[in-house]
Amino acid sequence: MTEEDISEHRAMLLNSVTDFARSVDVARVRKLRETKTECDRAVWKQMADLGWLGVLVPEQYGGMGLKLADMAIVAQGLARALVPEPLTAAAVLAASVLAESNNGTLKKKLLEGLVSGDMLPATAWQEVAGTLDAGKIKMQATLFEGGFRVNGSKRFVVGASNADGYIVSANSAQGMQLLWVPRESSGATTEFDTLADGRLSGTLNLSDVTVGKENVINSGVAAAASLARAIDHTAAIASAELCGIMGRSLEMTLDYLKTRVQFGKPIGSFQALQHRAVDLHIQQELSSAVLADCLGVLDGVNGSEPDAKTRSAAASRVKARCTDAALLITRQSIQMHGAIGFTEDCDVGLYVKRAMTLAAWLGNGNVHRRRYAKTEILQGAA
């Protein structure tokens, strides 16, 4: 595919996402916050029909086989409209893990189900807050003749409220196992906590859950490597979402500064507010530049995958930058709206809440700065 072809198809992708976002009513976001669901399966199916759930899925499984930079366009556009469906959790994190599965039959079934919108997979890998180490797990998978018996708990499962099943990581005598656990499995229960933006975080509890060999996604070193890679890729796309949130929040604020009149003139004419707006714009532009650089690294500008250290450093760099910028811009946006910005009816408040949720997911700014520093030290010593 030539550079011209890439530019053309990305422009078409951007147009389709923009048109979809314009049709989304923010009132739907408020309505879903009052329920125990965060996903409308009809909307999920519509996203599938537009091809977005298969952006990263290989063509042989019905996907588009595109790059992270393409998925970033979709994620950023949907984030601007606060679309609550777990696109990044399912179509990036879960899809990336499944794409590297060595279980051909299961891989085909789950990826094709995801692409068609009939399947919503969630990834249950984290057990301890504040860690990005995919191998830091206590969940146990005990081998028996027909597969594994799994015991333990997973926290912070995004998309769990509507998931049809879970990709679960567990330790075994044979190394890490990535297992597919259908939602209705005997011994599997899920608890939910409400996040700042009204969406739900799941805790998956497994008690003597039987997972047959046919539901083993990957094992050993390959399983650990695929999960670590998927987490880094997901952190980058979550950063694209943060860019969309900060961009839309700043746009709303600038519009308000132009229309709100105080002392007989628009408050946007006041120099102090102009300076604050410029500072926020600079933060947005820096975040966009770092995101573009990170996606170039992860997608392999020279046609080859980066090594694990380079990949982790790039993911941590962009997540730390976009997290801090999104929190700053959305909070400042509320302040610059004045008293109305603190009310439930003002949409700008929804953006700061979504930014808070995404900032914490897959590591906040401090966690990623520490990991980036550690990675840079290790690279320097190599």
XYZ file of N, CA and C in Angstrom, residues 195-309:
345
model
N -17.271 3.401 38.179
C -16.144 4.312 37.991
C -16.626 5.763 37.973
N -15.680 6.672 37.914
C -16.002 8.099 37.974
C -16.934 8.532 36.856
N -16.793 7.926 35.690
C -17.616 8.331 34.537
C -18.910 7.537 34.425
N -19.208 6.720 35.428
C -20.448 5.958 35.414
C -20.328 4.585 34.796
N -19.223 4.309 34.124
C -19.015 2.977 33.585
C -18.621 2.016 34.713
N -18.478 0.736 34.383
C -18.281 -0.274 35.411
C -16.929 -0.969 35.267
N -16.322 -1.262 36.408
C -15.100 -2.055 36.457
C -15.450 -3.382 37.110
N -15.068 -4.481 36.474
C -15.463 -5.793 36.977
C -14.368 -6.489 37.763
N -14.791 -7.271 38.743
C -13.903 -8.195 39.448
C -14.401 -9.600 39.138
N -13.574 -10.385 38.499
C -13.937 -11.734 38.092
C -13.400 -12.735 39.102
N -14.292 -13.517 39.683
C -13.920 -14.541 40.655
C -14.140 -15.915 40.047
N -13.089 -16.738 40.058
C -13.175 -18.088 39.514
C -12.913 -19.095 40.627
N -13.851 -20.006 40.800
C -13.734 -21.048 41.824
C -13.909 -22.414 41.180
N -12.770 -23.126 41.044
C -12.775 -24.446 40.406
C -13.469 -24.418 39.043
N -13.171 -23.390 38.277
C -13.729 -23.287 36.926
C -12.957 -24.219 35.997
N -13.662 -25.035 35.285
C -13.043 -25.985 34.355
C -12.902 -25.352 32.975
N -11.673 -25.344 32.477
C -11.391 -24.823 31.139
C -10.800 -25.948 30.308
N -11.515 -26.373 29.296
C -11.044 -27.456 28.447
C -9.852 -27.044 27.595
N -9.117 -28.024 27.116
C -7.943 -27.746 26.288
C -8.306 -26.960 25.032
N -9.542 -27.142 24.570
C -9.974 -26.431 23.369
C -10.131 -24.935 23.614
N -10.125 -24.514 24.889
C -10.261 -23.096 25.226
C -8.960 -22.482 25.735
N -7.837 -23.150 25.486
C -6.521 -22.589 25.804
C -6.079 -21.716 24.636
N -5.914 -20.422 24.903
C -5.548 -19.471 23.848
C -4.064 -19.530 23.525
N -3.242 -19.555 24.575
C -1.788 -19.569 24.404
C -1.154 -20.010 25.705
N 0.090 -20.469 25.641
C 0.753 -21.001 26.825
C 2.217 -20.576 26.877
N 2.741 -20.554 28.115
C 4.173 -20.360 28.323
C 4.685 -18.991 27.944
N 5.883 -18.959 27.399
C 6.555 -17.706 27.048
C 5.755 -16.931 26.005
N 5.170 -17.646 25.064
C 4.385 -16.995 24.018
C 3.180 -16.272 24.605
N 2.548 -16.867 25.614
C 1.394 -16.247 26.262
C 1.802 -14.957 26.973
N 2.886 -15.019 27.732
C 3.349 -13.835 28.467
C 3.746 -12.715 27.517
N 4.424 -13.066 26.427
C 4.870 -12.054 25.466
C 3.693 -11.403 24.757
N 2.694 -12.197 24.367
C 1.549 -11.642 23.651
C 0.725 -10.728 24.549
N 0.595 -11.080 25.829
C -0.169 -10.246 26.745
C 0.548 -8.931 27.015
N 1.871 -8.982 27.221
C 2.642 -7.759 27.458
C 2.559 -6.823 26.254
N 2.652 -7.388 25.062
C 2.563 -6.583 23.840
C 1.185 -5.952 23.715
N 0.149 -6.734 24.003
C -1.215 -6.218 23.901
C -1.461 -5.080 24.887
N -0.910 -5.180 26.084
C -1.088 -4.128 27.094
C -0.430 -2.829 26.624
N 0.755 -2.920 26.059
C 1.433 -1.716 25.558
C 0.650 -1.085 24.410
N 0.168 -1.898 23.500
C -0.615 -1.371 22.377
C -1.905 -0.714 22.874
N -2.524 -1.320 23.871
C -3.757 -0.761 24.411
C -3.509 0.555 25.128
N -2.388 0.663 25.831
C -2.045 1.925 26.490
C -1.905 3.048 25.466
N -1.357 2.730 24.302
C -1.201 3.741 23.246
C -2.564 4.187 22.717
N -3.488 3.239 22.514
C -4.806 3.603 21.994
C -5.635 4.302 23.064
N -5.455 3.937 24.324
C -6.104 4.681 25.412
C -5.604 6.121 25.427
N -4.349 6.322 25.071
C -3.796 7.676 24.972
C -4.457 8.450 23.833
N -4.769 7.752 22.746
C -5.498 8.395 21.645
C -6.881 8.828 22.125
N -7.533 8.005 22.936
C -8.818 8.392 23.517
C -8.666 9.651 24.365
N -7.610 9.696 25.160
C -7.363 10.879 25.998
C -7.156 12.121 25.137
N -6.502 11.943 23.990
C -6.327 13.078 23.069
C -7.674 13.563 22.542
N -8.556 12.638 22.231
C -9.883 13.021 21.772
C -10.664 13.754 22.834
N -10.560 13.294 24.061
C -11.274 13.918 25.177
C -10.758 15.328 25.431
N -9.426 15.477 25.480
C -8.872 16.808 25.773
C -9.171 17.775 24.622
N -9.155 17.262 23.388
C -9.429 18.121 22.242
C -10.844 18.644 22.241
N -11.796 17.769 22.483
C -13.202 18.195 22.497
C -13.498 19.090 23.689
N -12.915 18.782 24.834
C -13.121 19.608 26.025
C -12.605 21.025 25.806
N -11.442 21.137 25.175
C -10.878 22.461 24.915
C -11.721 23.218 23.885
N -12.225 22.524 22.870
C -13.099 23.161 21.877
C -14.343 23.746 22.547
N -14.969 22.972 23.414
C -16.162 23.437 24.120
C -15.855 24.660 24.971
N -14.676 24.650 25.571
C -14.286 25.771 26.426
C -14.038 27.031 25.614
N -13.369 26.895 24.488
C -13.110 28.064 23.641
C -14.417 28.651 23.101
N -15.356 27.778 22.755
C -16.672 28.265 22.313
C -17.371 29.037 23.425
N -17.237 28.536 24.638
C -17.876 29.206 25.782
C -17.230 30.569 26.034
N -15.898 30.634 25.901
C -15.207 31.908 26.117
C -15.645 32.969 25.097
N -16.038 32.507 23.925
C -16.457 33.446 22.882
C -17.885 33.952 23.084
N -18.685 33.184 23.811
C -20.110 33.534 23.932
C -20.505 34.065 25.307
N -19.775 33.707 26.344
C -20.121 34.154 27.705
C -19.699 35.612 27.866
N -20.642 36.457 28.202
C -20.387 37.893 28.328
C -20.298 38.287 29.803
N -19.263 39.033 30.132
C -19.064 39.549 31.492
C -18.553 40.983 31.358
N -19.128 41.872 32.131
C -18.741 43.296 32.073
C -18.883 43.855 30.655
N -19.895 43.374 29.952
C -20.214 43.911 28.637
C -19.375 43.397 27.495
N -18.536 42.381 27.713
C -17.708 41.838 26.627
C -17.486 40.338 26.841
N -17.230 39.586 25.762
C -16.969 38.147 25.906
C -15.771 37.899 26.810
N -15.864 36.910 27.673
C -14.762 36.675 28.622
C -13.513 36.192 27.892
N -13.676 35.720 26.646
C -12.515 35.324 25.866
C -11.623 36.492 25.497
N -12.105 37.702 25.673
C -11.275 38.877 25.374
C -10.348 39.228 26.531
N -10.550 38.580 27.684
C -9.702 38.858 28.843
C -8.356 38.148 28.672
N -7.293 38.893 28.826
C -5.961 38.372 28.527
C -5.587 37.175 29.404
N -5.980 37.200 30.666
C -5.626 36.098 31.564
C -6.202 34.775 31.076
N -7.453 34.801 30.596
C -8.068 33.586 30.084
C -7.475 33.177 28.739
N -7.080 34.166 27.944
C -6.432 33.854 26.671
C -5.120 33.105 26.906
N -4.344 33.573 27.886
C -3.065 32.919 28.193
C -3.273 31.490 28.686
N -4.283 31.301 29.511
C -4.574 29.949 29.993
C -4.983 29.046 28.835
N -5.795 29.569 27.934
C -6.238 28.778 26.786
C -5.061 28.387 25.892
N -4.127 29.311 25.704
C -2.942 29.022 24.887
C -2.098 27.928 25.547
N -1.928 28.009 26.857
C -1.164 26.982 27.569
C -1.797 25.600 27.386
N -3.119 25.547 27.450
C -3.806 24.277 27.274
C -3.672 23.770 25.839
N -3.733 24.682 24.886
C -3.560 24.299 23.485
C -2.169 23.705 23.261
N -1.164 24.278 23.892
C 0.203 23.759 23.763
C 0.282 22.333 24.298
N -0.361 22.093 25.441
C -0.371 20.743 26.014
C -1.055 19.741 25.078
N -2.115 20.185 24.439
C -2.817 19.319 23.491
C -1.925 18.991 22.297
N -1.250 19.985 21.772
C -0.397 19.776 20.607
C 0.794 18.877 20.945
N 1.363 19.056 22.135
C 2.464 18.187 22.561
C 2.001 16.734 22.665
N 0.816 16.549 23.214
C 0.279 15.194 23.357
C 0.049 14.552 21.994
N -0.493 15.319 21.063
C -0.737 14.792 19.719
C 0.566 14.400 19.029
N 1.607 15.208 19.242
C 2.905 14.918 18.625
C 3.524 13.650 19.211
N 3.445 13.518 20.533
C 3.995 12.320 21.186
C 3.207 11.083 20.769
N 1.883 11.212 20.641
C 1.060 10.091 20.200
C 1.465 9.640 18.800
N 1.638 10.587 17.890
C 2.029 10.243 16.524
C 3.386 9.550 16.500
N 4.312 10.034 17.312
C 5.641 9.424 17.380
C 5.563 8.007 17.935
N 4.774 7.829 18.990
C 4.626 6.515 19.609
C 4.021 5.509 18.633
N 2.973 5.923 17.929
C 2.320 5.019 16.976
C 3.275 4.630 15.854
N 4.128 5.561 15.457
C 5.127 5.250 14.444
C 6.095 4.179 14.924
N 6.490 4.273 16.199
C 7.398 3.273 16.777
C 6.710 1.916 16.865
N 5.500 1.893 17.415
C 4.799 0.628 17.632
C 4.402 -0.049 16.324
N 4.048 0.752 15.330
C 3.681 0.184 14.034
C 4.893 -0.238 13.216
N 6.082 0.231 13.647
C 7.292 -0.142 12.938
C 7.490 0.662 11.672
N 8.032 1.866 11.814
C 8.200 2.739 10.649
C 9.113 2.114 9.602
N 9.993 1.216 10.031
C 10.897 0.564 9.080
C 10.392 -0.818 8.678
N 9.127 -1.093 9.055
C 8.537 -2.363 8.659
C 8.763 -3.506 9.619
N 9.496 -3.259 10.707
C 9.756 -4.320 11.675
C 9.246 -3.917 13.055
N 8.851 -4.908 13.849
C 8.341 -4.665 15.203
C 9.468 -4.179 16.106
N 9.210 -3.220 16.990
C 10.236 -2.804 17.948
C 10.453 -3.896 18.985
N 11.623 -3.914 19.628
C 11.839 -4.883 20.697
C 11.008 -4.487 21.910
N 10.915 -5.370 22.888
C 10.025 -5.181 24.032
C 10.352 -3.916 24.818
N 11.635 -3.611 24.999
C 12.024 -2.432 25.776
C 11.637 -1.139 25.052
